[in-house]
One Martini backbone bead per residue (centre of mass of N, CA, C, O) as a GRO file, in nm:
protein
  268
    1MET     BB    1   5.272   2.309  18.349
    2GLN     BB    2   5.423   2.025  18.272
    3GLN     BB    3   5.679   1.884  18.055
    4GLN     BB    4   5.715   1.647  17.915
    5PRO     BB    5   5.922   1.400  17.874
    6PHE     BB    6   6.171   1.297  17.685
    7SER     BB    7   6.120   0.977  17.466
    8PHE     BB    8   6.321   0.803  17.307
    9GLU     BB    9   6.185   0.627  17.250
   10ALA     BB   10   5.982   0.776  17.010
   11ALA     BB   11   6.179   0.877  16.864
   12ILE     BB   12   6.304   0.589  16.723
   13ILE     BB   13   6.030   0.556  16.584
   14ALA     BB   14   5.993   0.836  16.413
   15ILE     BB   15   6.279   0.734  16.266
   16THR     BB   16   6.184   0.507  16.142
   17ILE     BB   17   5.940   0.587  15.993
   18VAL     BB   18   6.096   0.805  15.790
   19PHE     BB   19   6.231   0.628  15.665
   20LEU     BB   20   6.009   0.403  15.589
   21ILE     BB   21   5.919   0.649  15.385
   22LEU     BB   22   6.145   0.708  15.211
   23GLY     BB   23   6.248   0.393  15.101
   24ALA     BB   24   5.996   0.393  14.994
   25PHE     BB   25   6.006   0.622  14.788
   26ILE     BB   26   6.274   0.506  14.637
   27VAL     BB   27   6.165   0.258  14.534
   28MET     BB   28   5.948   0.411  14.355
   29ILE     BB   29   6.142   0.528  14.176
   30VAL     BB   30   6.274   0.313  14.063
   31LEU     BB   31   6.052   0.201  13.964
   32VAL     BB   32   5.965   0.380  13.754
   33TYR     BB   33   6.248   0.412  13.612
   34ARG     BB   34   6.245   0.109  13.522
   35LYS     BB   35   5.966   0.111  13.351
   36ARG     BB   36   6.056   0.341  13.176
   37ARG     BB   37   6.336   0.230  13.082
   38ASN     BB   38   6.178  -0.047  12.955
   39LEU     BB   39   6.010   0.114  12.734
   40HIS     BB   40   6.237   0.277  12.601
   41LEU     BB   41   6.376   0.025  12.519
   42LEU     BB   42   6.107  -0.130  12.360
   43GLU     BB   43   6.101   0.162  12.153
   44LYS     BB   44   6.318   0.104  12.050
   45LEU     BB   45   6.322  -0.191  11.934
   46ASN     BB   46   6.095  -0.105  11.753
   47LEU     BB   47   6.248   0.077  11.553
   48GLN     BB   48   6.461  -0.092  11.471
   49SER     BB   49   6.278  -0.259  11.337
   50ASN     BB   50   6.130  -0.072  11.140
   51TYR     BB   51   6.398   0.033  11.001
   52LYS     BB   52   6.452  -0.200  10.906
   53HIS     BB   53   6.193  -0.312  10.750
   54GLU     BB   54   6.203  -0.093  10.546
   55LEU     BB   55   6.487  -0.127  10.418
   56LEU     BB   56   6.410  -0.396  10.314
   57LYS     BB   57   6.172  -0.308  10.143
   58ALA     BB   58   6.330  -0.092   9.951
   59GLN     BB   59   6.522  -0.284   9.840
   60LEU     BB   60   6.295  -0.478   9.708
   61GLU     BB   61   6.163  -0.234   9.565
   62ILE     BB   62   6.455  -0.190   9.365
   63GLN     BB   63   6.460  -0.457   9.260
   64GLU     BB   64   6.208  -0.458   9.108
   65GLN     BB   65   6.215  -0.218   8.967
   66THR     BB   66   6.484  -0.348   8.791
   67LEU     BB   67   6.371  -0.579   8.655
   68THR     BB   68   6.140  -0.399   8.507
   69ASN     BB   69   6.378  -0.254   8.322
   70ILE     BB   70   6.517  -0.531   8.220
   71GLY     BB   71   6.308  -0.573   8.059
   72ARG     BB   72   6.237  -0.293   7.909
   73GLU     BB   73   6.525  -0.328   7.777
   74ILE     BB   74   6.555  -0.577   7.624
   75HIS     BB   75   6.316  -0.521   7.450
   76ASP     BB   76   6.360  -0.211   7.366
   77ASN     BB   77   6.682  -0.252   7.311
   78ILE     BB   78   6.860  -0.519   7.264
   79GLY     BB   79   6.661  -0.686   7.098
   80GLN     BB   80   6.702  -0.455   6.863
   81VAL     BB   81   7.003  -0.501   6.818
   82LEU     BB   82   6.971  -0.803   6.787
   83SER     BB   83   6.786  -0.745   6.505
   84PHE     BB   84   6.998  -0.603   6.345
   85VAL     BB   85   7.220  -0.794   6.349
   86LYS     BB   86   7.071  -1.042   6.186
   87LEU     BB   87   7.027  -0.885   5.936
   88SER     BB   88   7.315  -0.784   5.876
   89LEU     BB   89   7.395  -1.096   5.857
   90ASN     BB   90   7.291  -1.107   5.539
   91PRO     BB   91   7.455  -1.222   5.276
   92ALA     BB   92   7.281  -1.075   5.087
   93GLY     BB   93   7.419  -0.904   4.866
   94GLY     BB   94   7.661  -0.713   4.776
   95SER     BB   95   7.968  -0.614   4.875
   96LEU     BB   96   8.254  -0.646   5.013
   97GLU     BB   97   8.225  -0.396   5.165
   98GLN     BB   98   7.961  -0.391   5.285
   99LEU     BB   99   7.991  -0.640   5.457
  100GLN     BB  100   8.220  -0.520   5.616
  101GLN     BB  101   8.041  -0.272   5.743
  102LYS     BB  102   7.839  -0.486   5.846
  103MET     BB  103   8.012  -0.600   6.055
  104HIS     BB  104   8.130  -0.378   6.205
  105ASP     BB  105   7.852  -0.288   6.305
  106SER     BB  106   7.778  -0.542   6.447
  107ARG     BB  107   7.979  -0.539   6.657
  108GLU     BB  108   7.960  -0.273   6.775
  109LEU     BB  109   7.658  -0.333   6.878
  110VAL     BB  110   7.722  -0.588   7.069
  111ALA     BB  111   7.913  -0.449   7.245
  112LYS     BB  112   7.675  -0.258   7.333
  113ALA     BB  113   7.509  -0.540   7.450
  114ILE     BB  114   7.710  -0.626   7.647
  115ASN     BB  115   7.710  -0.359   7.816
  116ASP     BB  116   7.416  -0.373   7.853
  117LEU     BB  117   7.420  -0.638   8.043
  118ARG     BB  118   7.630  -0.571   8.274
  119ASP     BB  119   7.484  -0.339   8.394
  120LEU     BB  120   7.214  -0.474   8.479
  121SER     BB  121   7.342  -0.696   8.644
  122LYS     BB  122   7.470  -0.481   8.860
  123SER     BB  123   7.173  -0.371   8.953
  124LEU     BB  124   7.104  -0.644   9.091
  125ASN     BB  125   7.259  -0.503   9.324
  126VAL     BB  126   7.279  -0.299   9.608
  127GLN     BB  127   7.579  -0.248   9.605
  128TYR     BB  128   7.594  -0.101   9.369
  129PHE     BB  129   7.416   0.144   9.506
  130ALA     BB  130   7.640   0.205   9.694
  131HIS     BB  131   7.849   0.260   9.509
  132LEU     BB  132   7.706   0.503   9.352
  133GLY     BB  133   7.463   0.659   9.503
  134LEU     BB  134   7.260   0.894   9.440
  135LEU     BB  135   7.340   1.067   9.227
  136LYS     BB  136   7.449   0.821   8.992
  137ALA     BB  137   7.174   0.690   9.001
  138ILE     BB  138   6.990   0.917   8.919
  139GLU     BB  139   7.122   0.955   8.679
  140THR     BB  140   7.086   0.661   8.509
  141GLU     BB  141   6.786   0.718   8.560
  142VAL     BB  142   6.778   0.933   8.335
  143GLU     BB  143   6.926   0.838   8.095
  144ARG     BB  144   6.724   0.561   8.077
  145MET     BB  145   6.464   0.718   8.039
  146ASN     BB  146   6.534   0.904   7.801
  147LYS     BB  147   6.623   0.684   7.586
  148SER     BB  148   6.286   0.590   7.595
  149GLY     BB  149   6.071   0.835   7.619
  150LEU     BB  150   5.847   0.862   7.835
  151LEU     BB  151   6.019   1.058   7.974
  152ASN     BB  152   6.148   1.372   8.060
  153LEU     BB  153   6.454   1.430   8.211
  154ASN     BB  154   6.548   1.648   8.468
  155ILE     BB  155   6.887   1.796   8.634
  156ASN     BB  156   6.958   1.939   8.929
  157ILE     BB  157   7.261   2.119   9.099
  158LYS     BB  158   7.319   2.230   9.420
  159GLY     BB  159   7.644   2.245   9.535
  160THR     BB  160   7.859   2.013   9.700
  161PRO     BB  161   7.879   1.705   9.733
  162TYR     BB  162   7.750   1.454   9.947
  163GLU     BB  163   7.737   1.195  10.214
  164LEU     BB  164   7.451   1.063  10.391
  165GLY     BB  165   7.428   0.760  10.340
  166GLU     BB  166   7.338   0.440  10.266
  167GLN     BB  167   7.059   0.432  10.393
  168CYS     BB  168   6.967   0.750  10.318
  169GLU     BB  169   6.996   0.681  10.017
  170LEU     BB  170   6.783   0.460   9.953
  171VAL     BB  171   6.552   0.599  10.038
  172LEU     BB  172   6.574   0.866   9.867
  173PHE     BB  173   6.572   0.655   9.611
  174ARG     BB  174   6.287   0.555   9.631
  175ILE     BB  175   6.116   0.801   9.660
  176PHE     BB  176   6.198   0.821   9.341
  177GLN     BB  177   6.097   0.653   9.226
  178GLU     BB  178   5.779   0.666   9.340
  179ALA     BB  179   5.731   0.953   9.173
  180LEU     BB  180   5.813   0.848   8.919
  181ASN     BB  181   5.585   0.642   8.894
  182ASN     BB  182   5.367   0.855   8.914
  183SER     BB  183   5.403   0.984   8.657
  184LEU     BB  184   5.386   0.761   8.472
  185LYS     BB  185   5.108   0.638   8.564
  186HIS     BB  186   4.878   0.893   8.638
  187ALA     BB  187   5.003   1.216   8.503
  188ASP     BB  188   5.055   1.230   8.227
  189ALA     BB  189   5.357   1.334   8.184
  190ARG     BB  190   5.650   1.472   8.022
  191ASN     BB  191   5.789   1.609   8.282
  192PHE     BB  192   6.076   1.547   8.502
  193THR     BB  193   6.209   1.737   8.788
  194ILE     BB  194   6.566   1.757   8.938
  195ASN     BB  195   6.612   1.869   9.253
  196LEU     BB  196   6.940   1.929   9.415
  197GLN     BB  197   7.048   2.066   9.741
  198PHE     BB  198   7.366   2.107   9.909
  199ASN     BB  199   7.407   2.215  10.204
  200THR     BB  200   7.552   2.253  10.528
  201GLU     BB  201   7.280   2.163  10.685
  202THR     BB  202   7.128   2.076  10.411
  203PHE     BB  203   6.927   1.877  10.260
  204ASN     BB  204   6.734   1.869   9.919
  205LEU     BB  205   6.445   1.761   9.766
  206THR     BB  206   6.341   1.777   9.416
  207LEU     BB  207   5.983   1.656   9.274
  208ALA     BB  208   5.869   1.719   8.915
  209ASP     BB  209   5.580   1.767   8.721
  210ASP     BB  210   5.338   1.805   8.416
  211GLY     BB  211   5.081   1.714   8.518
  212GLN     BB  212   4.744   1.682   8.651
  213GLY     BB  213   4.707   1.645   8.917
  214PHE     BB  214   4.597   1.708   9.270
  215THR     BB  215   4.427   1.639   9.579
  216VAL     BB  216   4.613   1.595   9.868
  217ALA     BB  217   4.357   1.520  10.076
  218ASP     BB  218   4.249   1.318   9.896
  219LYS     BB  219   4.464   1.113   9.823
  220LEU     BB  220   4.541   1.092  10.125
  221GLY     BB  221   4.244   0.959  10.203
  222SER     BB  222   4.283   0.711  10.024
  223PHE     BB  223   4.390   0.441   9.846
  224ASN     BB  224   4.559   0.593   9.610
  225GLY     BB  225   4.774   0.703   9.854
  226SER     BB  226   5.002   0.531   9.911
  227GLY     BB  227   5.251   0.667   9.814
  228LEU     BB  228   5.260   0.923   9.942
  229LYS     BB  229   5.246   0.796  10.244
  230ASN     BB  230   5.559   0.650  10.201
  231ILE     BB  231   5.692   0.855  10.158
  232GLU     BB  232   5.653   1.012  10.460
  233SER     BB  233   5.751   0.772  10.606
  234ARG     BB  234   6.034   0.758  10.501
  235ALA     BB  235   6.125   1.042  10.547
  236ALA     BB  236   6.043   1.007  10.870
  237LEU     BB  237   6.300   0.741  10.877
  238ILE     BB  238   6.525   0.987  10.828
  239GLY     BB  239   6.459   1.290  10.907
  240ALA     BB  240   6.242   1.374  10.726
  241VAL     BB  241   6.054   1.666  10.528
  242ALA     BB  242   5.759   1.625  10.390
  243THR     BB  243   5.629   1.810  10.059
  244ILE     BB  244   5.280   1.811   9.906
  245ASN     BB  245   5.257   1.981   9.578
  246SER     BB  246   4.881   2.021   9.461
  247MET     BB  247   4.682   2.042   9.138
  248PRO     BB  248   4.431   2.056   8.902
  249GLY     BB  249   4.646   2.142   8.623
  250LYS     BB  250   4.973   2.141   8.831
  251GLY     BB  251   5.107   1.960   8.895
  252CYS     BB  252   5.391   1.782   9.091
  253ALA     BB  253   5.537   1.844   9.409
  254ILE     BB  254   5.839   1.725   9.583
  255SER     BB  255   5.941   1.794   9.927
  256LEU     BB  256   6.274   1.744  10.073
  257GLN     BB  257   6.407   1.786  10.426
  258LEU     BB  258   6.759   1.721  10.545
  259ASN     BB  259   6.951   1.670  10.797
  260HIS     BB  260   7.290   1.613  10.752
  261HIS     BB  261   7.356   1.504  11.053
  262ILE     BB  262   7.127   1.313  11.082
  263SER     BB  263   7.171   1.139  10.837
  264GLN     BB  264   7.429   1.012  10.999
  265THR     BB  265   7.224   0.872  11.224
  266ASN     BB  266   7.164   0.589  11.320
  267VAL     BB  267   6.967   0.343  11.445
  268ASN     BB  268   7.058   0.181  11.780
   0.00000   0.00000   0.00000
């Protein structure tokens, strides 16, 4: 049996087909890669947009809460101080020495009211929060709340404090405000404890009250659980893990764990 002679033309055709298939395969890979890259870029843009939206929302909520605090502070503190000054300046009766003492006390009270108003005006600016930082902002809120008598706040700090980044601290402070408001409005609590633990690799924040408590699954599954859902979603926004523990009659504890290094990285 004779062997078929080698065909140069057939070889060229075969090689051409192989190259065409290879080229089509490469083009397909490139197209798939570009599609995935575009999807990744779109997802990244959406994350950036959501991140900025949540940060702006947190800033506005902090400002709104600050305005509420200012209204309460003016009514309960500054208003009472100025009313007392007005009564003290009543010239009726008393010796010259007593009048001089009243004048001295009134000057002290007016100076205190001026300082309080100055602090309140500063707190309207979100940049003031950035200047304070998370720890100082929480300590200021603890002092203000304890002075009001609405709730007894205790703060415990472990480790050497360090900065977590302005945006991260803004979100954490808003979570603190949300938990505090929940305790004030719904928990019927008397005490609220803040634990801040600064470890080498992680930062832990625990917010606990001694209120009436609730069933976590039921609360998260209802419309009234929007505050707790906000806490979870905002914790996830900065790469933190939020754990909510509560039982009826046992109060509520919200724990957040954040990788210290992750908190330094913003969404780019």
